Amino acid sequence: MRPAKHPVSAALAGPYGHPFHPILVTVPIGAWVASVVFDLASHVAGDDAAYLAHGAQWLIAIGVLGALAAATVGFLDLFTIPAGTPAFRTGLVHMTLNLAVTVAFALDFWWRAAGTDTGRAVPAGPLVLSIVALAVLGVSGYLGGKLAYRYGVRVADETTQATGFRR
């Protein structure tokens, strides 16, 4: 299992024990969660609804760009996992869900940009799409946690992990 601990390129994927992917995913997660908060707030904000709706749209764009960066590094991490293993299968599902979420939010951004009504709260369609995409992201995040914490992919080998528990 040693190959699952070391990246294709430490300069791109992060050094052993400190992969960049878990750090980079905080950008899209934070931006997309904040966009849903802005969306919901746009329904109770009255005159400021348009500002919140516009802010949510740009948070979605930031999230998509951040997701593309995280996906690039995550793909390098996937290359370190031996094919046919439970960790590899989990990694494929994690990647597929994340790509689907990124596409959903990209479509969400486009849907909002194509709308002509900029003076009101976010319409129900884009709001529902954001909430569903965020729910799928939660499932994918669980799988990402399983890769790091259960399988130790790119985090630490068993010997290194054991040193943290010695007295």
PDB file of C-alpha atoms in Angstrom:
ATOM      1  CA  MET A   1       0.000   0.000   0.000  1.00  0.00           C
ATOM      2  CA  ARG A   2       3.041   2.305  -0.010  1.00  0.00           C
ATOM      3  CA  PRO A   3       2.117   3.871  -3.407  1.00  0.00           C
ATOM      4  CA  ALA A   4      -1.182   5.115  -1.943  1.00  0.00           C
ATOM      5  CA  LYS A   5       0.764   7.347   0.424  1.00  0.00           C
ATOM      6  CA  HIS A   6       2.969   9.209  -2.053  1.00  0.00           C
ATOM      7  CA  PRO A   7       1.802  11.528  -4.858  1.00  0.00           C
ATOM      8  CA  VAL A   8       2.605  11.503  -8.519  1.00  0.00           C
ATOM      9  CA  SER A   9       4.184  14.930  -7.924  1.00  0.00           C
ATOM     10  CA  ALA A  10       4.740  16.291  -4.411  1.00  0.00           C
ATOM     11  CA  ALA A  11       5.169  19.785  -5.864  1.00  0.00           C
ATOM     12  CA  LEU A  12       1.653  19.673  -7.339  1.00  0.00           C
ATOM     13  CA  ALA A  13      -0.233  17.399  -4.930  1.00  0.00           C
ATOM     14  CA  GLY A  14       1.460  18.384  -1.674  1.00  0.00           C
ATOM     15  CA  PRO A  15       4.138  16.716   0.398  1.00  0.00           C
ATOM     16  CA  TYR A  16       3.682  13.380   2.113  1.00  0.00           C
ATOM     17  CA  GLY A  17       1.315  13.724   5.053  1.00  0.00           C
ATOM     18  CA  HIS A  18       0.078  17.159   3.935  1.00  0.00           C
ATOM     19  CA  PRO A  19      -1.856  16.785   0.670  1.00  0.00           C
ATOM     20  CA  PHE A  20      -3.213  19.953  -0.932  1.00  0.00           C
ATOM     21  CA  HIS A  21      -6.595  18.487  -1.914  1.00  0.00           C
ATOM     22  CA  PRO A  22      -8.172  18.637   1.580  1.00  0.00           C
ATOM     23  CA  ILE A  23      -7.040  22.252   1.918  1.00  0.00           C
ATOM     24  CA  LEU A  24      -8.338  23.300  -1.498  1.00  0.00           C
ATOM     25  CA  VAL A  25     -11.803  21.777  -1.036  1.00  0.00           C
ATOM     26  CA  THR A  26     -12.558  24.340   1.668  1.00  0.00           C
ATOM     27  CA  VAL A  27     -12.898  27.033  -1.024  1.00  0.00           C
ATOM     28  CA  PRO A  28     -15.790  25.491  -2.993  1.00  0.00           C
ATOM     29  CA  ILE A  29     -17.464  24.093   0.113  1.00  0.00           C
ATOM     30  CA  GLY A  30     -17.388  27.456   1.871  1.00  0.00           C
ATOM     31  CA  ALA A  31     -18.438  29.403  -1.213  1.00  0.00           C
ATOM     32  CA  TRP A  32     -21.326  27.069  -2.033  1.00  0.00           C
ATOM     33  CA  VAL A  33     -22.629  26.910   1.530  1.00  0.00           C
ATOM     34  CA  ALA A  34     -22.446  30.720   1.721  1.00  0.00           C
ATOM     35  CA  SER A  35     -24.269  30.992  -1.628  1.00  0.00           C
ATOM     36  CA  VAL A  36     -27.191  28.957  -0.262  1.00  0.00           C
ATOM     37  CA  VAL A  37     -27.249  31.159   2.848  1.00  0.00           C
ATOM     38  CA  PHE A  38     -27.330  34.242   0.582  1.00  0.00           C
ATOM     39  CA  ASP A  39     -30.080  32.615  -1.514  1.00  0.00           C
ATOM     40  CA  LEU A  40     -32.237  31.974   1.537  1.00  0.00           C
ATOM     41  CA  ALA A  41     -31.520  35.442   2.907  1.00  0.00           C
ATOM     42  CA  SER A  42     -32.594  36.966  -0.417  1.00  0.00           C
ATOM     43  CA  HIS A  43     -36.115  35.720   0.322  1.00  0.00           C
ATOM     44  CA  VAL A  44     -36.352  37.677   3.575  1.00  0.00           C
ATOM     45  CA  ALA A  45     -34.205  40.722   2.745  1.00  0.00           C
ATOM     46  CA  GLY A  46     -36.825  42.889   1.103  1.00  0.00           C
ATOM     47  CA  ASP A  47     -35.149  45.678  -0.883  1.00  0.00           C
ATOM     48  CA  ASP A  48     -31.684  44.121  -0.543  1.00  0.00           C
ATOM     49  CA  ALA A  49     -32.718  40.809  -2.132  1.00  0.00           C
ATOM     50  CA  ALA A  50     -31.041  41.627  -5.441  1.00  0.00           C
ATOM     51  CA  TYR A  51     -27.686  42.261  -3.757  1.00  0.00           C
ATOM     52  CA  LEU A  52     -27.827  38.931  -1.963  1.00  0.00           C
ATOM     53  CA  ALA A  53     -28.915  37.090  -5.120  1.00  0.00           C
ATOM     54  CA  HIS A  54     -26.059  38.672  -7.067  1.00  0.00           C
ATOM     55  CA  GLY A  55     -23.607  37.817  -4.275  1.00  0.00           C
ATOM     56  CA  ALA A  56     -24.803  34.214  -4.271  1.00  0.00           C
ATOM     57  CA  GLN A  57     -24.211  33.982  -8.006  1.00  0.00           C
ATOM     58  CA  TRP A  58     -20.611  35.109  -7.634  1.00  0.00           C
ATOM     59  CA  LEU A  59     -20.039  32.815  -4.680  1.00  0.00           C
ATOM     60  CA  ILE A  60     -21.136  29.978  -6.952  1.00  0.00           C
ATOM     61  CA  ALA A  61     -18.574  31.082  -9.558  1.00  0.00           C
ATOM     62  CA  ILE A  62     -15.813  31.194  -6.927  1.00  0.00           C
ATOM     63  CA  GLY A  63     -16.859  27.713  -5.811  1.00  0.00           C
ATOM     64  CA  VAL A  64     -16.713  26.312  -9.344  1.00  0.00           C
ATOM     65  CA  LEU A  65     -13.229  27.731  -9.907  1.00  0.00           C
ATOM     66  CA  GLY A  66     -12.081  26.426  -6.520  1.00  0.00           C
ATOM     67  CA  ALA A  67     -13.582  23.021  -7.287  1.00  0.00           C
ATOM     68  CA  LEU A  68     -11.633  22.815 -10.536  1.00  0.00           C
ATOM     69  CA  ALA A  69      -8.389  23.488  -8.650  1.00  0.00           C
ATOM     70  CA  ALA A  70      -9.285  20.930  -5.960  1.00  0.00           C
ATOM     71  CA  ALA A  71     -10.284  18.376  -8.609  1.00  0.00           C
ATOM     72  CA  THR A  72      -6.962  18.713 -10.405  1.00  0.00           C
ATOM     73  CA  VAL A  73      -5.019  17.931  -7.243  1.00  0.00           C
ATOM     74  CA  GLY A  74      -7.536  15.277  -6.181  1.00  0.00           C
ATOM     75  CA  PHE A  75      -7.064  13.537  -9.512  1.00  0.00           C
ATOM     76  CA  LEU A  76      -3.323  13.310  -8.795  1.00  0.00           C
ATOM     77  CA  ASP A  77      -4.178  11.775  -5.418  1.00  0.00           C
ATOM     78  CA  LEU A  78      -6.454   9.235  -7.117  1.00  0.00           C
ATOM     79  CA  PHE A  79      -3.492   8.067  -9.215  1.00  0.00           C
ATOM     80  CA  THR A  80      -1.717   6.990  -6.016  1.00  0.00           C
ATOM     81  CA  ILE A  81      -4.414   4.461  -5.074  1.00  0.00           C
ATOM     82  CA  PRO A  82      -4.001   0.939  -6.462  1.00  0.00           C
ATOM     83  CA  ALA A  83      -6.823   0.010  -8.857  1.00  0.00           C
ATOM     84  CA  GLY A  84      -9.297  -2.607  -7.697  1.00  0.00           C
ATOM     85  CA  THR A  85      -9.048  -1.703  -4.024  1.00  0.00           C
ATOM     86  CA  PRO A  86     -11.924  -0.468  -1.832  1.00  0.00           C
ATOM     87  CA  ALA A  87     -10.097   2.845  -1.502  1.00  0.00           C
ATOM     88  CA  PHE A  88      -9.890   3.205  -5.292  1.00  0.00           C
ATOM     89  CA  ARG A  89     -13.605   2.443  -5.731  1.00  0.00           C
ATOM     90  CA  THR A  90     -14.435   4.955  -2.993  1.00  0.00           C
ATOM     91  CA  GLY A  91     -12.175   7.487  -4.710  1.00  0.00           C
ATOM     92  CA  LEU A  92     -13.963   6.992  -8.035  1.00  0.00           C
ATOM     93  CA  VAL A  93     -17.387   7.537  -6.454  1.00  0.00           C
ATOM     94  CA  HIS A  94     -16.041  10.574  -4.563  1.00  0.00           C
ATOM     95  CA  MET A  95     -14.641  12.025  -7.798  1.00  0.00           C
ATOM     96  CA  THR A  96     -17.806  11.310  -9.791  1.00  0.00           C
ATOM     97  CA  LEU A  97     -20.056  12.947  -7.199  1.00  0.00           C
ATOM     98  CA  ASN A  98     -17.783  15.982  -6.958  1.00  0.00           C
ATOM     99  CA  LEU A  99     -17.707  16.407 -10.725  1.00  0.00           C
ATOM    100  CA  ALA A 100     -21.508  16.138 -10.834  1.00  0.00           C
ATOM    101  CA  VAL A 101     -21.793  18.774  -8.090  1.00  0.00           C
ATOM    102  CA  THR A 102     -19.381  21.080  -9.929  1.00  0.00           C
ATOM    103  CA  VAL A 103     -21.374  20.706 -13.154  1.00  0.00           C
ATOM    104  CA  ALA A 104     -24.606  21.353 -11.237  1.00  0.00           C
ATOM    105  CA  PHE A 105     -23.238  24.568  -9.747  1.00  0.00           C
ATOM    106  CA  ALA A 106     -21.821  25.651 -13.131  1.00  0.00           C
ATOM    107  CA  LEU A 107     -25.289  25.153 -14.641  1.00  0.00           C
ATOM    108  CA  ASP A 108     -26.748  26.984 -11.643  1.00  0.00           C
ATOM    109  CA  PHE A 109     -24.463  29.951 -12.350  1.00  0.00           C
ATOM    110  CA  TRP A 110     -25.431  29.922 -16.027  1.00  0.00           C
ATOM    111  CA  TRP A 111     -29.148  29.647 -15.158  1.00  0.00           C
ATOM    112  CA  ARG A 112     -28.886  32.676 -12.897  1.00  0.00           C
ATOM    113  CA  ALA A 113     -26.860  34.655 -15.462  1.00  0.00           C
ATOM    114  CA  ALA A 114     -29.447  33.900 -18.154  1.00  0.00           C
ATOM    115  CA  GLY A 115     -32.257  35.213 -15.951  1.00  0.00           C
ATOM    116  CA  THR A 116     -33.417  38.726 -16.682  1.00  0.00           C
ATOM    117  CA  ASP A 117     -35.034  39.458 -13.319  1.00  0.00           C
ATOM    118  CA  THR A 118     -32.183  40.911 -11.247  1.00  0.00           C
ATOM    119  CA  GLY A 119     -34.268  42.918  -8.820  1.00  0.00           C
ATOM    120  CA  ARG A 120     -35.753  40.084  -6.774  1.00  0.00           C
ATOM    121  CA  ALA A 121     -34.891  37.088  -4.666  1.00  0.00           C
ATOM    122  CA  VAL A 122     -33.375  33.962  -6.190  1.00  0.00           C
ATOM    123  CA  PRO A 123     -36.033  31.982  -8.080  1.00  0.00           C
ATOM    124  CA  ALA A 124     -37.080  28.582  -6.737  1.00  0.00           C
ATOM    125  CA  GLY A 125     -35.403  26.561  -9.515  1.00  0.00           C
ATOM    126  CA  PRO A 126     -31.822  27.705  -8.957  1.00  0.00           C
ATOM    127  CA  LEU A 127     -32.361  27.608  -5.191  1.00  0.00           C
ATOM    128  CA  VAL A 128     -33.511  23.966  -5.295  1.00  0.00           C
ATOM    129  CA  LEU A 129     -30.620  23.044  -7.610  1.00  0.00           C
ATOM    130  CA  SER A 130     -28.154  24.587  -5.135  1.00  0.00           C
ATOM    131  CA  ILE A 131     -29.659  22.759  -2.167  1.00  0.00           C
ATOM    132  CA  VAL A 132     -29.663  19.395  -3.969  1.00  0.00           C
ATOM    133  CA  ALA A 133     -26.078  19.911  -5.152  1.00  0.00           C
ATOM    134  CA  LEU A 134     -25.048  20.810  -1.606  1.00  0.00           C
ATOM    135  CA  ALA A 135     -26.663  17.614  -0.283  1.00  0.00           C
ATOM    136  CA  VAL A 136     -24.746  15.519  -2.833  1.00  0.00           C
ATOM    137  CA  LEU A 137     -21.597  17.395  -1.828  1.00  0.00           C
ATOM    138  CA  GLY A 138     -22.197  16.290   1.756  1.00  0.00           C
ATOM    139  CA  VAL A 139     -22.285  12.636   0.667  1.00  0.00           C
ATOM    140  CA  SER A 140     -19.112  13.120  -1.343  1.00  0.00           C
ATOM    141  CA  GLY A 141     -17.442  14.835   1.610  1.00  0.00           C
ATOM    142  CA  TYR A 142     -18.247  11.821   3.760  1.00  0.00           C
ATOM    143  CA  LEU A 143     -16.506   9.611   1.195  1.00  0.00           C
ATOM    144  CA  GLY A 144     -13.521  11.973   1.105  1.00  0.00           C
ATOM    145  CA  GLY A 145     -13.272  11.693   4.873  1.00  0.00           C
ATOM    146  CA  LYS A 146     -13.385   7.923   4.549  1.00  0.00           C
ATOM    147  CA  LEU A 147     -10.481   8.058   2.095  1.00  0.00           C
ATOM    148  CA  ALA A 148      -8.356  10.136   4.461  1.00  0.00           C
ATOM    149  CA  TYR A 149      -9.349   8.870   7.886  1.00  0.00           C
ATOM    150  CA  ARG A 150     -10.202   5.226   7.264  1.00  0.00           C
ATOM    151  CA  TYR A 151      -7.886   4.384   4.382  1.00  0.00           C
ATOM    152  CA  GLY A 152      -5.199   6.989   5.141  1.00  0.00           C
ATOM    153  CA  VAL A 153      -4.796   7.918   1.474  1.00  0.00           C
ATOM    154  CA  ARG A 154      -1.987  10.478   1.188  1.00  0.00           C
ATOM    155  CA  VAL A 155      -2.139  11.137   4.917  1.00  0.00           C
ATOM    156  CA  ALA A 156       0.077   8.649   6.708  1.00  0.00           C
ATOM    157  CA  ASP A 157       1.197   5.062   6.541  1.00  0.00           C
ATOM    158  CA  GLU A 158       0.347   2.731   9.382  1.00  0.00           C
ATOM    159  CA  THR A 159       3.790   3.031  11.009  1.00  0.00           C
ATOM    160  CA  THR A 160       3.605   6.813  11.067  1.00  0.00           C
ATOM    161  CA  GLN A 161       0.053   6.710  12.400  1.00  0.00           C
ATOM    162  CA  ALA A 162       1.125   4.333  15.182  1.00  0.00           C
ATOM    163  CA  THR A 163       3.824   6.735  16.414  1.00  0.00           C
ATOM    164  CA  GLY A 164       1.105   9.172  17.426  1.00  0.00           C
ATOM    165  CA  PHE A 165      -0.339   6.633  19.844  1.00  0.00           C
ATOM    166  CA  ARG A 166       2.855   5.486  21.565  1.00  0.00           C
ATOM    167  CA  ARG A 167       3.522   6.641  25.111  1.00  0.00           C
TER     168      ARG A 167
END
